[in-house]
GROMACS .gro file of C-alpha atoms in nm:
model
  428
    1UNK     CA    1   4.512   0.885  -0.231
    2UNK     CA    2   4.522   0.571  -0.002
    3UNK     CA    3   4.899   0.450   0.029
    4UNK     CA    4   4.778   0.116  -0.057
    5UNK     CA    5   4.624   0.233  -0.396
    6UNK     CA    6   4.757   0.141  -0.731
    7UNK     CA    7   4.681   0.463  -0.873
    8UNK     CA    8   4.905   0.617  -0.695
    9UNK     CA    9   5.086   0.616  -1.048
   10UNK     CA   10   4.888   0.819  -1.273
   11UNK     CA   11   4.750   0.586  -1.529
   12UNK     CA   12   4.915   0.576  -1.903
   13UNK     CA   13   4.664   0.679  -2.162
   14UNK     CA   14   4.837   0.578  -2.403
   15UNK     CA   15   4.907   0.234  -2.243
   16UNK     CA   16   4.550   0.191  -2.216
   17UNK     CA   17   4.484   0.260  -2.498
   18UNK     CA   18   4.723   0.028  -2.656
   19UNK     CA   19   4.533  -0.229  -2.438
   20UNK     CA   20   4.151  -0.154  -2.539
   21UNK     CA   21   4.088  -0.069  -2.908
   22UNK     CA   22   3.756   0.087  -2.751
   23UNK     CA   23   3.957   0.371  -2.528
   24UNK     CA   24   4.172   0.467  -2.827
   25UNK     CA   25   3.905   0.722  -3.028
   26UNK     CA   26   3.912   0.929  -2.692
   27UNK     CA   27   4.310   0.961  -2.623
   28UNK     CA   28   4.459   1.304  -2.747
   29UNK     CA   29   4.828   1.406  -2.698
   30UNK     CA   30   4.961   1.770  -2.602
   31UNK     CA   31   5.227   1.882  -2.796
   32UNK     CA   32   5.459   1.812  -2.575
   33UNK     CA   33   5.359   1.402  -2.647
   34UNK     CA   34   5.130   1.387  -2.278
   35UNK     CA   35   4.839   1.139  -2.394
   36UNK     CA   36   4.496   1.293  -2.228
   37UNK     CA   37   4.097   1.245  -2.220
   38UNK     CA   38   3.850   1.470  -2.208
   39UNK     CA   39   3.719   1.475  -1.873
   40UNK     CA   40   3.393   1.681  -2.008
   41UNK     CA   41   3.282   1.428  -2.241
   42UNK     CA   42   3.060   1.134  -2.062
   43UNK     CA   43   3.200   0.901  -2.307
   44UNK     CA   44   3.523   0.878  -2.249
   45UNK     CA   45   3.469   0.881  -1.890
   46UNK     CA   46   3.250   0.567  -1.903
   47UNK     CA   47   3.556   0.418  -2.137
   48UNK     CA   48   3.779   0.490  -1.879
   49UNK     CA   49   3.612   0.327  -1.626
   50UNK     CA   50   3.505   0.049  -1.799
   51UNK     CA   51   3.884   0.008  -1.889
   52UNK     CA   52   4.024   0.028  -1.528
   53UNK     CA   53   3.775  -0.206  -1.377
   54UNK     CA   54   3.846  -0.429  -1.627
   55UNK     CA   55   4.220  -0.432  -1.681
   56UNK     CA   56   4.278  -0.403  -1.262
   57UNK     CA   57   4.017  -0.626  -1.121
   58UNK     CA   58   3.885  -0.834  -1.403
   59UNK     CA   59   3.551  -0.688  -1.388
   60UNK     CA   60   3.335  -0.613  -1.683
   61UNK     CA   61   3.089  -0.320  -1.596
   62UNK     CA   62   2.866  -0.150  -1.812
   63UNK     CA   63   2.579   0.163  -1.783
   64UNK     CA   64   2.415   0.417  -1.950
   65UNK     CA   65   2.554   0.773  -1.988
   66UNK     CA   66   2.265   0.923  -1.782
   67UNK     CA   67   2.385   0.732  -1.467
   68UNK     CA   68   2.633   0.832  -1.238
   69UNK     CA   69   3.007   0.753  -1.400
   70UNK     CA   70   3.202   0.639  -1.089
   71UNK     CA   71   3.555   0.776  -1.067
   72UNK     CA   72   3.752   0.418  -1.016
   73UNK     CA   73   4.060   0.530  -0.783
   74UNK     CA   74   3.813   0.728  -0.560
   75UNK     CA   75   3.591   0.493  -0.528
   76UNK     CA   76   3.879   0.242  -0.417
   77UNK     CA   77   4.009   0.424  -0.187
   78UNK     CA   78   3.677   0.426   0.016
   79UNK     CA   79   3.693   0.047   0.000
   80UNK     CA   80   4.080   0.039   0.109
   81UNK     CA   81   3.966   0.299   0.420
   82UNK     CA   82   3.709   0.031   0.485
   83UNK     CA   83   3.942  -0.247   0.502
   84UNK     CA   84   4.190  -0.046   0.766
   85UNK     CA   85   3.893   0.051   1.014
   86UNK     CA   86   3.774  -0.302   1.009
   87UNK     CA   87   4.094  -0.469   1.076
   88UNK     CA   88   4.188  -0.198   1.295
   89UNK     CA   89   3.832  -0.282   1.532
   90UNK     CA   90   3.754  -0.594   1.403
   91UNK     CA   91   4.120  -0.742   1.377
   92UNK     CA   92   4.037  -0.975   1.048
   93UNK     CA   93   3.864  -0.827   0.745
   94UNK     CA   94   3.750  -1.177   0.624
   95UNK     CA   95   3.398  -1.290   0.558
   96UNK     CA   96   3.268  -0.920   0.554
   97UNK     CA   97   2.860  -0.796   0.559
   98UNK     CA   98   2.848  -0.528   0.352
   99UNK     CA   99   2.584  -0.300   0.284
  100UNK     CA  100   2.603  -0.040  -0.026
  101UNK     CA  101   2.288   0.247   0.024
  102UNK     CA  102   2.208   0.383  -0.317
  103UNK     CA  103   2.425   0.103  -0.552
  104UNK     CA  104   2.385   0.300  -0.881
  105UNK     CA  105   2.375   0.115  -1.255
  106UNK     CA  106   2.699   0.040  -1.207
  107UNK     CA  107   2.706  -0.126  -0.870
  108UNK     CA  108   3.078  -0.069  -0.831
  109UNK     CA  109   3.101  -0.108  -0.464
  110UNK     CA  110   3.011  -0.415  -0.439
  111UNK     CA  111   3.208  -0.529  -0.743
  112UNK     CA  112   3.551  -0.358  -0.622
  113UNK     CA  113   3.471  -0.461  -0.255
  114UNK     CA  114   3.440  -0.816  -0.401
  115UNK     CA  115   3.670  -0.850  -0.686
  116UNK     CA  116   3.950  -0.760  -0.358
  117UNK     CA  117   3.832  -0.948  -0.072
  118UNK     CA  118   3.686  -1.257  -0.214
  119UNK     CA  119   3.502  -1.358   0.124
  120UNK     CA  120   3.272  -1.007   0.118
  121UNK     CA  121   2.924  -0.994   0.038
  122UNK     CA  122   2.706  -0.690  -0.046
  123UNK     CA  123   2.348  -0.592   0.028
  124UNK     CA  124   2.312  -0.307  -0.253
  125UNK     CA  125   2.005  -0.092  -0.232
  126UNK     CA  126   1.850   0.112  -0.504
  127UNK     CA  127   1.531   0.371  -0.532
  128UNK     CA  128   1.565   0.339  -0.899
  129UNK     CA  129   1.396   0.038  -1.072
  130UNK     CA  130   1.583   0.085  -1.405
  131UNK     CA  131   1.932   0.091  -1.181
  132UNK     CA  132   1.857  -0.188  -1.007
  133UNK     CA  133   1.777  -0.407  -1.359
  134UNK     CA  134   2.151  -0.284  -1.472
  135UNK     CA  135   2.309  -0.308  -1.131
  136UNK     CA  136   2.141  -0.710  -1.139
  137UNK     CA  137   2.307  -0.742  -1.542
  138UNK     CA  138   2.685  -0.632  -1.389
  139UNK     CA  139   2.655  -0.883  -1.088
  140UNK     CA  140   2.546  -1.179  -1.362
  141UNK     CA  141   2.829  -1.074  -1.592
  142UNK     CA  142   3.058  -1.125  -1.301
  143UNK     CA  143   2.909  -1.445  -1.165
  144UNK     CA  144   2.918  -1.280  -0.854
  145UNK     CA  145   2.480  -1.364  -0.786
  146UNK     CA  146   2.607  -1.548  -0.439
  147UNK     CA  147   2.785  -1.288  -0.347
  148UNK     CA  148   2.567  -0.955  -0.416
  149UNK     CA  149   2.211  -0.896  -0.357
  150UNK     CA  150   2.028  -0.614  -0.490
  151UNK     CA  151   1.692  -0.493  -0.391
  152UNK     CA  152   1.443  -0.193  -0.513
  153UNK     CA  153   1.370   0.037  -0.242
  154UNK     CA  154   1.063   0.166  -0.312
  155UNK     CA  155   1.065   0.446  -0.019
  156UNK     CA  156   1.309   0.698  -0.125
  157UNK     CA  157   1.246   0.837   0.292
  158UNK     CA  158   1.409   0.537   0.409
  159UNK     CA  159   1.784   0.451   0.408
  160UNK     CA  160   1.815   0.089   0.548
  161UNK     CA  161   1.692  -0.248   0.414
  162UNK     CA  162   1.844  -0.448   0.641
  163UNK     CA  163   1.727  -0.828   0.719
  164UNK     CA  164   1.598  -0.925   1.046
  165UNK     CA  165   1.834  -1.120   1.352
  166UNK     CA  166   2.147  -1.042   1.038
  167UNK     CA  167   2.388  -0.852   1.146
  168UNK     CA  168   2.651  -0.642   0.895
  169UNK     CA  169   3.016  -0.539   0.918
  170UNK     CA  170   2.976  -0.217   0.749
  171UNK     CA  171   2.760   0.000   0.517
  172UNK     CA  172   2.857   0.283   0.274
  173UNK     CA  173   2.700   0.531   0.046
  174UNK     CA  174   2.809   0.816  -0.175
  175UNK     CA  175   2.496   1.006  -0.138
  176UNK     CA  176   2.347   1.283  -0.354
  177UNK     CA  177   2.548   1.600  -0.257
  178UNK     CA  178   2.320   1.884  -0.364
  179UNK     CA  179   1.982   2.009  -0.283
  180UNK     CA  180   1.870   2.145  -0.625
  181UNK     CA  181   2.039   2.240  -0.945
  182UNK     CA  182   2.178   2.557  -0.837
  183UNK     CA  183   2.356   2.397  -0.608
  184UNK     CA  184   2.515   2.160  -0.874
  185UNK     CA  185   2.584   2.445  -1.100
  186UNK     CA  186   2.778   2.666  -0.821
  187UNK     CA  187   2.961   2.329  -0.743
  188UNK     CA  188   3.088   2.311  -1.094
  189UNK     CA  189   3.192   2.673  -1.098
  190UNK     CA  190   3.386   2.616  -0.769
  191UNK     CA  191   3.504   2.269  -0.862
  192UNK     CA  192   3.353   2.086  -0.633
  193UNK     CA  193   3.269   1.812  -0.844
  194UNK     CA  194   3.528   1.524  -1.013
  195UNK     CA  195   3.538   1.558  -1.383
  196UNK     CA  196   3.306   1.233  -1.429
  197UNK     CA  197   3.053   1.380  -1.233
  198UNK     CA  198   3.055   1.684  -1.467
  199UNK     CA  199   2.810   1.575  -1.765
  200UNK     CA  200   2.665   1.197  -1.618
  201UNK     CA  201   2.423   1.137  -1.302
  202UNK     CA  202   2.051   1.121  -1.285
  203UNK     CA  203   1.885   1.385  -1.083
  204UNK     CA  204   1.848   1.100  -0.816
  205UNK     CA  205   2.235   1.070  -0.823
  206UNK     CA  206   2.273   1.373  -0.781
  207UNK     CA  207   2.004   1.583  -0.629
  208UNK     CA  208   1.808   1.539  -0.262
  209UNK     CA  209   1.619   1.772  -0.061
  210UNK     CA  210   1.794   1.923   0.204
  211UNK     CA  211   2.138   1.747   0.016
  212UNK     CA  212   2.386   1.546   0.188
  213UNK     CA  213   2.304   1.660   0.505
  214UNK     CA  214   1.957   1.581   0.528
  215UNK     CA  215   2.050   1.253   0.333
  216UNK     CA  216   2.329   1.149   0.632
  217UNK     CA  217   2.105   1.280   0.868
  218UNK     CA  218   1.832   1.041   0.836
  219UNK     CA  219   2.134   0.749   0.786
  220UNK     CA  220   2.238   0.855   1.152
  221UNK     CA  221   1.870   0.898   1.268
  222UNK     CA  222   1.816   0.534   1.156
  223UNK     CA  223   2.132   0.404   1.292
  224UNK     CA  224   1.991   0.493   1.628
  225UNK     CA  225   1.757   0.233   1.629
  226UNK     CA  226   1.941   0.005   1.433
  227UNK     CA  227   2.200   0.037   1.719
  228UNK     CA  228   2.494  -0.224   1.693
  229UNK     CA  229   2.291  -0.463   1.377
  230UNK     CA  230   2.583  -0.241   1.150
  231UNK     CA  231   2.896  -0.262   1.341
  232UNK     CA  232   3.005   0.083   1.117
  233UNK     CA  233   2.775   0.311   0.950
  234UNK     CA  234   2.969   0.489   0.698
  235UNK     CA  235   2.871   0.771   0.422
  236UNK     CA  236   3.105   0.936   0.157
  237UNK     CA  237   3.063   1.340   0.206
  238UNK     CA  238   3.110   1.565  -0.070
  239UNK     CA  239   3.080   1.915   0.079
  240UNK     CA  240   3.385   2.034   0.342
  241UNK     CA  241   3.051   2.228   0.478
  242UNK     CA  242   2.888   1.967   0.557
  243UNK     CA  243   3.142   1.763   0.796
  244UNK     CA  244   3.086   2.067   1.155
  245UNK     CA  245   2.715   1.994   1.145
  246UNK     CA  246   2.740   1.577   1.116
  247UNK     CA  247   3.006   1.589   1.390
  248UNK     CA  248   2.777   1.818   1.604
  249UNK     CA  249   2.470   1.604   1.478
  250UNK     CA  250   2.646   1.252   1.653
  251UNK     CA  251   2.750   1.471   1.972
  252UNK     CA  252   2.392   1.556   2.015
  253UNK     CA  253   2.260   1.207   2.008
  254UNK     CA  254   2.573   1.093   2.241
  255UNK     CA  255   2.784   0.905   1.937
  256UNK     CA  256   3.136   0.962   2.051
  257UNK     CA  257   3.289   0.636   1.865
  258UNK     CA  258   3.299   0.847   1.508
  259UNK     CA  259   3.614   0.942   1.273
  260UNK     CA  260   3.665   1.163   0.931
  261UNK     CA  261   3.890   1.112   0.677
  262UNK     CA  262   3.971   1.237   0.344
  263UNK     CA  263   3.984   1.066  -0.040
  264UNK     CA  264   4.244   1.251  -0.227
  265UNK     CA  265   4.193   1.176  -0.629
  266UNK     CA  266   4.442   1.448  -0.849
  267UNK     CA  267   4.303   1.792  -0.706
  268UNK     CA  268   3.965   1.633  -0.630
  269UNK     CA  269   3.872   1.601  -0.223
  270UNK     CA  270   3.597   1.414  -0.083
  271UNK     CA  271   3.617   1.293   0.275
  272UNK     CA  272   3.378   0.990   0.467
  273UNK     CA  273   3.272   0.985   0.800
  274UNK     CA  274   3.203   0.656   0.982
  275UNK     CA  275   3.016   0.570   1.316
  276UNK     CA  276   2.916   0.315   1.567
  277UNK     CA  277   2.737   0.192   1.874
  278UNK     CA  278   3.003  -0.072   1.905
  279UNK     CA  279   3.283  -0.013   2.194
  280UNK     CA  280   3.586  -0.071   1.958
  281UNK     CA  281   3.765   0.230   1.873
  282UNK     CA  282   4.023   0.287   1.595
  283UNK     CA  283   4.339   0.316   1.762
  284UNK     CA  284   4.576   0.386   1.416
  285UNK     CA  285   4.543   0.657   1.258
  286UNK     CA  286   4.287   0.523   1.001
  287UNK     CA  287   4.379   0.859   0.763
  288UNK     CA  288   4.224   1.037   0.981
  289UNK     CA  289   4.143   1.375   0.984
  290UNK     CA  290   4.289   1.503   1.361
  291UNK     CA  291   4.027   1.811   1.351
  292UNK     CA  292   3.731   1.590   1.338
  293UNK     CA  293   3.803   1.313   1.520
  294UNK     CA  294   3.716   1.276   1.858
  295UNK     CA  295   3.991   1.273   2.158
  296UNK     CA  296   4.035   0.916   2.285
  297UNK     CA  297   4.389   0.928   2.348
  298UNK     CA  298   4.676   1.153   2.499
  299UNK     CA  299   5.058   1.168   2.509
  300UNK     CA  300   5.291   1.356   2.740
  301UNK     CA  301   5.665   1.423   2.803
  302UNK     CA  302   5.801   1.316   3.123
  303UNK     CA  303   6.106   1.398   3.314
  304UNK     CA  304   6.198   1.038   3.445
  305UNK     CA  305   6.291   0.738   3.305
  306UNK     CA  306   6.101   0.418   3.166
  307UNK     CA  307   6.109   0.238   3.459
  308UNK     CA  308   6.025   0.514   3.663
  309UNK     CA  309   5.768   0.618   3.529
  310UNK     CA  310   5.613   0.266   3.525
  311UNK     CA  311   5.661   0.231   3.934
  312UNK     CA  312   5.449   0.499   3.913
  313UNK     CA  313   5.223   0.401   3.730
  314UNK     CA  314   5.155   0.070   3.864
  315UNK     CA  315   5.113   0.184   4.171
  316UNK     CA  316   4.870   0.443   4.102
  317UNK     CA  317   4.677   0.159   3.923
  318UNK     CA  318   4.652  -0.046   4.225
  319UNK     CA  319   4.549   0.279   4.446
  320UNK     CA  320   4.250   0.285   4.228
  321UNK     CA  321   4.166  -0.074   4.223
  322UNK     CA  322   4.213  -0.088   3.855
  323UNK     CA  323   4.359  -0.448   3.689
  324UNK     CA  324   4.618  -0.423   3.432
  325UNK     CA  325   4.866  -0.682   3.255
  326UNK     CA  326   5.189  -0.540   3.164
  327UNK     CA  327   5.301  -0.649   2.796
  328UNK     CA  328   5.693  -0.590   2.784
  329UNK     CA  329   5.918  -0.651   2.469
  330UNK     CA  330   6.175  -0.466   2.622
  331UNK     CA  331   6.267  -0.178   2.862
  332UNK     CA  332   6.246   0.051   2.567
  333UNK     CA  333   5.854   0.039   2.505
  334UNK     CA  334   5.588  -0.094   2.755
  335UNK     CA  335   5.252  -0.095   2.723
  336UNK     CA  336   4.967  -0.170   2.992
  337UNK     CA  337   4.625  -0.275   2.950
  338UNK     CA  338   4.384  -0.156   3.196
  339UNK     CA  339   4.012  -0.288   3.292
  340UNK     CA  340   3.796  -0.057   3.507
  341UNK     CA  341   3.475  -0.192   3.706
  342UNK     CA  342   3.417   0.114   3.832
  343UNK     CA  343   3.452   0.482   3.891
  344UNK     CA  344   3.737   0.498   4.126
  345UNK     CA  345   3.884   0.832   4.060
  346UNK     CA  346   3.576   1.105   4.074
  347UNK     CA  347   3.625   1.318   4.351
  348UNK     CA  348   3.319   1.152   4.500
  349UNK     CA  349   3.503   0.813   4.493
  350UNK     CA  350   3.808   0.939   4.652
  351UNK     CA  351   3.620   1.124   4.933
  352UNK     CA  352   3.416   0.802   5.030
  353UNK     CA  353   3.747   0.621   5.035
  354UNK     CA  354   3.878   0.872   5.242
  355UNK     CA  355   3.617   0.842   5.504
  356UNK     CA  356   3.535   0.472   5.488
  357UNK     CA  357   3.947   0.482   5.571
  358UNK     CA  358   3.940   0.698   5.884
  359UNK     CA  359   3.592   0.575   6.031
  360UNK     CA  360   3.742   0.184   5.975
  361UNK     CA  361   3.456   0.095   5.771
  362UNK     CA  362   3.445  -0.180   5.521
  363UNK     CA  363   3.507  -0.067   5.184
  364UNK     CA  364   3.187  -0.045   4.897
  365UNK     CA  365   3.190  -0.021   4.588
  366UNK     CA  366   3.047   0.246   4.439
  367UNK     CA  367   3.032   0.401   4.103
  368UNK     CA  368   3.018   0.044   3.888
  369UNK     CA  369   3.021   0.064   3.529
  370UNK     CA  370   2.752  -0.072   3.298
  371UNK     CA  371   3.028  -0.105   3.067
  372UNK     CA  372   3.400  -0.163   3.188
  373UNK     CA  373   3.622   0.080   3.078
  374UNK     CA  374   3.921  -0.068   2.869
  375UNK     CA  375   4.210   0.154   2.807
  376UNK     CA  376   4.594   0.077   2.688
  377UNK     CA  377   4.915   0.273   2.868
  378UNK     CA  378   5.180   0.310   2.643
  379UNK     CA  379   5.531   0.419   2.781
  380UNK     CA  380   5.839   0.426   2.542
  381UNK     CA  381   6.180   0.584   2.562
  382UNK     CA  382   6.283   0.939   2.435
  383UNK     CA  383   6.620   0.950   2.284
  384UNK     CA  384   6.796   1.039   2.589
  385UNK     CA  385   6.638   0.778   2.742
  386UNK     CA  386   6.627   1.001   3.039
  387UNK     CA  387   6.273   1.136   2.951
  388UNK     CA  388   5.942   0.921   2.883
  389UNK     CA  389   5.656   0.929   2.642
  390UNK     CA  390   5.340   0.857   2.808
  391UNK     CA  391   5.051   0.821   2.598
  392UNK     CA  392   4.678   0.682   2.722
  393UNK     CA  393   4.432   0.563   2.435
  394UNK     CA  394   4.048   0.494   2.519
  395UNK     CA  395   3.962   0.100   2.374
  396UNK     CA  396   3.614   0.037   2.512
  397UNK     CA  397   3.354   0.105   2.785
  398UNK     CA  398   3.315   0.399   2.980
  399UNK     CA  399   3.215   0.781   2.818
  400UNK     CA  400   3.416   1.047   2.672
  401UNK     CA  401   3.332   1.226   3.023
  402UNK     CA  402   3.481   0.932   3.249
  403UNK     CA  403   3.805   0.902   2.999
  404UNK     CA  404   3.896   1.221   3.074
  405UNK     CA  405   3.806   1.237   3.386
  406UNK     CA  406   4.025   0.937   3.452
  407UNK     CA  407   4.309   1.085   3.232
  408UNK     CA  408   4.299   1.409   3.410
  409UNK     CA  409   4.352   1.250   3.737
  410UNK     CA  410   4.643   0.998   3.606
  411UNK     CA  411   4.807   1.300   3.463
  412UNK     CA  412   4.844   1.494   3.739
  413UNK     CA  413   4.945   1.204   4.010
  414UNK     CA  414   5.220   1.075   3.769
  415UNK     CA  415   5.320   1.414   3.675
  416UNK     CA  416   5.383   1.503   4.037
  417UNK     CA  417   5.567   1.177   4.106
  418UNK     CA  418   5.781   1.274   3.837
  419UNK     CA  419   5.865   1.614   3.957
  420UNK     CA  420   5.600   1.853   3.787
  421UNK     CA  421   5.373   2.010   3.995
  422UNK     CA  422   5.086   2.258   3.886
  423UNK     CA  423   4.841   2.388   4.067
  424UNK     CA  424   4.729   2.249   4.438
  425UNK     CA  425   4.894   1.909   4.493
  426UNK     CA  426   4.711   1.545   4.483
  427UNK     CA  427   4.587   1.420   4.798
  428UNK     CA  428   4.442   1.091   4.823
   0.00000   0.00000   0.00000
């Protein structure tokens, strides 16, 4: 569950109950006095979500039993993870672009994403005319029409609707998980699907050949041409299976700004992945899954001091031409932000200085980056304060193959400075 979620606190059955005369039929107590619902029965799901929506954000939604019944806290908690990747790359998650692929009767992405950030707006798509009417009735009962637009998509083998010379923030889809109805049986016996889920959800919903996969796939496929018009392309995942082969899917087609991370809702798990073309990378944790996420930053121990270990550092910097300003609150944490025009630590690099050097000839620069590499040093006190944490993070520019290249090289010059040596020593 997201830490900023207000159901982290189970919600009171009873209470609600006690609040909406039309919950109370479907409350039952154990013995013990524990007020309960039964997740198998569609009703009672829709009441509950019906209730929540409208009791925590004001919202009246309504839909038929053989739609999708969206589970409330999970689906907040993908808007919440939205929120902390945006302000974590975009720094301000105020007038947001949204776009929801595959916005259901319900349409409650749009409504939560709006009824919390009041300056969003949604682009919901739908391949179902008949969810698209309903969807349309929520946003009116809401008076939200300036703020969410949906539209029919009438081909199911395309994802994005997407208006010409506008760009978006961020889109977002809980796609159909399964491929056929097998599938959606076995998930049941192995409890791979949230209680809501169990009885509600159209085959549309629910089913899509080649399942999530396939569906993603041809998201990610898109997003290739589509390039930086979404700033992150997102997708809810509902099979642990299928996270190894969308990681190895963006590797292929050289996407290395990517993260996973998980929804936790009672002993239900679904996780989201989110991409983009743009050079901003998360740099908190996001709740991210560490297994999936690719490696843009490092930390090490060293045996020397702050200040040290910064002497070193700067003056490795200005070996390899690289400009840096030094932002220092105090002596016990210091960070550096570094700007690379070009490849100055390849072997190739080094070499040509090396010769330019002893022939006397002017310098050239060689290896220049399309895109300049941005990274951030940080450097911060161990307890002893005789000892250093030294952590790099990748912010921009460059390729996963030039970061650590460029890491592998820092390491080792500022580890020897500091007294560790391994393997055949640094020689400019």
């Amino acid at each position: 569950m997201h830490p900023r979620s207000i159901y982290n606190i189970e919600p009171d059955f009873a209470i609600l109950a006690k609040d909406f005369a039309s919950f109370k039929p479907f409350v039952k107590q154990t013995e013990r006095g524990r007020s309960y619902i039964d997740f198998k029965d569609p009703e009672a799901n829709r009441e509950l979500c019906k209730c929540l929506l409208k009791r925590d954000f004001d919202l009246d939604v309504d839909f038929p039993l053989d739609t999708l019944c969206p589970a409330v806290p999970n689906r907040l908690n993908y808007i919440l993870w939205l929120e902390d990747l945006i302000q974590d790359t975009l720094f301000s998650k105020e007038n947001c672009q949204g776009i929801d692929i595959g916005v259901g009767a319900s349409c409650i992405y749009p409504l939560l994403g709006c009824a919390i950030n009041s300056t969003w707006h949604f682009l919901g798509t739908e391949i179902k005319q008949k969810s698209v009417d309903i969807a349309n009735k929520n946003v009116s009962k809401n008076h939200l029409e300036k703020q969410i637009t949906i539209k029919y998509n009438s081909d199911p083998n395309k994802i994005f609707l997407l208006e010409k010379d506008k760009n978006y923030t961020f889109s977002m889809c809980n796609p159909p998980f399964y491929s056929n109805q097998e599938e959606i049986d076995q998930g049941l016996l192995n409890k791979e699907l949230e209680p809501s889920a169990i009885c509600t959800g159209s085959d549309n919903e629910m089913i899509t050949k080649g399942g999530e996969f396939a569906f993603i796939k041809l998201m990610v496929m898109e997003s290739l041409e589509l390039q930086e018009q979404v700033h992150w392309y997102t997708s809810m995942i509902g099979l642990k299976r299928t996270i190894r082969p969308l990681v190895r899917l963006l590797n292929d087609q050289g996407i290395t700004n990517y993260i996973v991370t998980n929804f936790t809702q009672g002993k239900t798990v679904r996780w989201a992945i989110a991409w983009s073309f743009h050079t901003e990378r998360p740099t908190s944790n996001v709740h991210t899954i560490e297994t999936w996420r690719p490696v843009y930053q490092f930390e090490i121990k060293l045996p020397q001091d702050i200040q040290f270990v910064l002497d070193c550092t700067k003056e490795i910097l200005q070996d390899l031409e690289i400009n840096y300003t030094a932002e220092e609150n105090d002596i016990q944490e210091i960070i550096l932000f570094c700007n690379a025009s070009s490849n100055t630590w390849s072997r190739a690099a080094r070499r040509q200085k090396k010769r330019q050097k002893l022939q006397k000839e002017e310098p050239a620069i060689i290896n220049t980056l399309d895109d300049p590499f941005v990274f951030r040093l940080d450097l911060s006190c161990s307890h002893s304060k005789s000892n250093t944490w030294y952590q790099i993070v990748w912010l921009s520019g460059g390729n996963k193959q030039q970061f650590e290249g460029f890491w592998s090289h820092l390491k080792k010059r500022v580890e020897e400075q500091c007294g560790i040596h391994r393997g055949t020593s640094f020689t400019k």
